Short mmCIF file of C-alpha atoms in Angstrom, two decimals:
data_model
loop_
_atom_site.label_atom_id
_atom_site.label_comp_id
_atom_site.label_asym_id
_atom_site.label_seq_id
_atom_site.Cartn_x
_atom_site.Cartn_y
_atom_site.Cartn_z
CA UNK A 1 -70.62 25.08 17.70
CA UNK A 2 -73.39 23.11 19.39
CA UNK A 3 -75.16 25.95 20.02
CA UNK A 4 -75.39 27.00 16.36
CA UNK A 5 -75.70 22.77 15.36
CA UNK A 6 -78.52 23.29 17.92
CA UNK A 7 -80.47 26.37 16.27
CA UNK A 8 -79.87 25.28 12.77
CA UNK A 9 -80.05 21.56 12.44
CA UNK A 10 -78.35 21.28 9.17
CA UNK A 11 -78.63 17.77 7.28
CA UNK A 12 -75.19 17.89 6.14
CA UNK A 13 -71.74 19.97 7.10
CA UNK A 14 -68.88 20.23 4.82
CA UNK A 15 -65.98 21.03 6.54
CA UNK A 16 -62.25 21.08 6.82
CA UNK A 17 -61.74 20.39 10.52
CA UNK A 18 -61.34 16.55 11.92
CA UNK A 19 -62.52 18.01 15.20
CA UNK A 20 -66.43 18.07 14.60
CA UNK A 21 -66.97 14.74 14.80
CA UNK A 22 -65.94 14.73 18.45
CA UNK A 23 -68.02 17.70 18.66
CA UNK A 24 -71.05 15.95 17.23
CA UNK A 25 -70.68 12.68 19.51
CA UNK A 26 -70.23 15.10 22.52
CA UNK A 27 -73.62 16.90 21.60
CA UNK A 28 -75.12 13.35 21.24
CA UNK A 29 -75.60 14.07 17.63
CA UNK A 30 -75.28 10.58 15.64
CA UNK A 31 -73.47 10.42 12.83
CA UNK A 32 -74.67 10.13 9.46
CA UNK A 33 -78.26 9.54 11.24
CA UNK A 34 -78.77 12.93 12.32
CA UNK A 35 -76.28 14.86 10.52
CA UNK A 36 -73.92 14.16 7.26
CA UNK A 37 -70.78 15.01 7.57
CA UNK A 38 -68.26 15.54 4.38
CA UNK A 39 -64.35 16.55 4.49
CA UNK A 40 -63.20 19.00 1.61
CA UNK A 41 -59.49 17.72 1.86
CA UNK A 42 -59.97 13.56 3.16
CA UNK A 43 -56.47 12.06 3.30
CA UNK A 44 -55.72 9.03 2.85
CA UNK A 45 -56.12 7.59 6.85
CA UNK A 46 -59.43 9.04 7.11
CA UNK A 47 -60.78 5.80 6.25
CA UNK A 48 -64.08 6.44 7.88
CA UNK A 49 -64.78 10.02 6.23
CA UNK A 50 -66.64 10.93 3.27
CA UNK A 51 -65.25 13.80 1.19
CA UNK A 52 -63.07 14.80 -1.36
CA UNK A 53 -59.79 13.63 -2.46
CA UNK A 54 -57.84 16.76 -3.44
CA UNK A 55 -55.46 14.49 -5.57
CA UNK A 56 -52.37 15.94 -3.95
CA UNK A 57 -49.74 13.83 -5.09
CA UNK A 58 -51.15 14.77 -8.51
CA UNK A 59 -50.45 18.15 -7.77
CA UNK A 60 -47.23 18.09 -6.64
CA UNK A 61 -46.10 16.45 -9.91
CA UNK A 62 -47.81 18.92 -11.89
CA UNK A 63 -46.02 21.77 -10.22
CA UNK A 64 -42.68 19.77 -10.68
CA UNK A 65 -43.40 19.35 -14.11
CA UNK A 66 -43.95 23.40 -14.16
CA UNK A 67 -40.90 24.46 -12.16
CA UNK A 68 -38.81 22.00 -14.62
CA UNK A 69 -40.60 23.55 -17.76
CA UNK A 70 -39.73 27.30 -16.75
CA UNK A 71 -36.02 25.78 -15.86
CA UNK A 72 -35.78 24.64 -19.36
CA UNK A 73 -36.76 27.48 -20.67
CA UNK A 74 -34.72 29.69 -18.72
CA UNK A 75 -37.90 31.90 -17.35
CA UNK A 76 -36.11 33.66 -14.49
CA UNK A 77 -37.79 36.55 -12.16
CA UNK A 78 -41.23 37.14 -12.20
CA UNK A 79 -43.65 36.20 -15.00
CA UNK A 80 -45.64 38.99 -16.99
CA UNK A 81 -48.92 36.82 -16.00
CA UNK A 82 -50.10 33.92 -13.90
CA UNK A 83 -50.16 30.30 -14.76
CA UNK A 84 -52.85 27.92 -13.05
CA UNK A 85 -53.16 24.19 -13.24
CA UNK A 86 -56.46 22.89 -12.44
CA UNK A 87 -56.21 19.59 -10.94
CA UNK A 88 -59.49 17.90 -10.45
CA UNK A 89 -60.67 16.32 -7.10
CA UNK A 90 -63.02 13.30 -6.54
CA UNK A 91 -65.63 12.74 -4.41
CA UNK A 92 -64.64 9.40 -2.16
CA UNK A 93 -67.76 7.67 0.06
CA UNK A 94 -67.58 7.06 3.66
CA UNK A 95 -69.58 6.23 6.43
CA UNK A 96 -69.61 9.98 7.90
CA UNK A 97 -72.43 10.59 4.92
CA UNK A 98 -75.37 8.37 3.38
CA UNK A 99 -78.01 8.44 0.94
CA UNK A 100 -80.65 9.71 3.67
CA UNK A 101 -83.38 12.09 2.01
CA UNK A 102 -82.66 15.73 3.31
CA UNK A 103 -85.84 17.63 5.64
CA UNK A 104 -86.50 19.20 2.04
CA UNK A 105 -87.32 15.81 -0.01
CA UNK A 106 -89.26 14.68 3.34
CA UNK A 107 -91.85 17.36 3.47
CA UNK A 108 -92.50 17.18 -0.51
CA UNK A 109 -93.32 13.31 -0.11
#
C-alpha cells in the first residue's frame, strides 16, 4: 500500500477497509491534509469517518416486507425472474474528508 500511496499520491481514497487509516498515520500521511479518505459502507460507530450510509436497517425491512409479500402470496420455489429493491444511500460528513481543492483545481487557479 504505501508504496503505491507513494507513486500515486491520490487526493482522495474510497474504500471499504477501516485498516488504511492506520496505514496512512504509519506512512506519516495526515489525514484529510494530505489525503481524503471516504468509507463506502460507514456504520454507525465510525463517528470520525466520512462516507456513505448504506441505510441497512432500511434494507432489512424492505426484504422482510418482500419475504412476507411472496408468503402471502404463496410464491414457493424459484421465481421465473429477479426482483431488486433499490435502497438509496447517503453521503454522511466526517473529519476523514474536507472541502480541500484537489491538485486538478490547484494548477487551473
Amino acid at each position: 500500500f504505501q508504496t503505491w500511496f507513494a507513486k500515486y499520491r491520490p487526493d482522495a481514497i474510497i474504500t471499504l477497509h477501516r485498516e488504511i487509516l492506520g496505514w496512512l498515520n504509519k506512512a506519516g500521511v495526515r489525514v484529510p491534509e494530505d489525503v481524503g479518505v471516504a468509507h463506502l459502507d460507514r456504520e454507525p460507530e465510525m463517528t470520525d469517518w466520512a462516507g456513505m450510509d448504506q441505510n441497512s436497517y432500511c434494507i432489512g425491512s424492505a426484504a422482510t416486507d418482500m419475504l412476507v409479500g411472496q408468503l402471502h402470496n404463496n410464491e414457493v420455489g424459484v421465481p421465473g425472474f429477479s426482483k431488486a429493491i433499490l435502497i438509496q444511500s447517503r453521503w454522511i460528513p466526517g473529519a476523514t474528508v474536507t472541502g480541500r481543492k484537489t491538485k486538478r483545481q490547484l494548477v487551473k487557479s
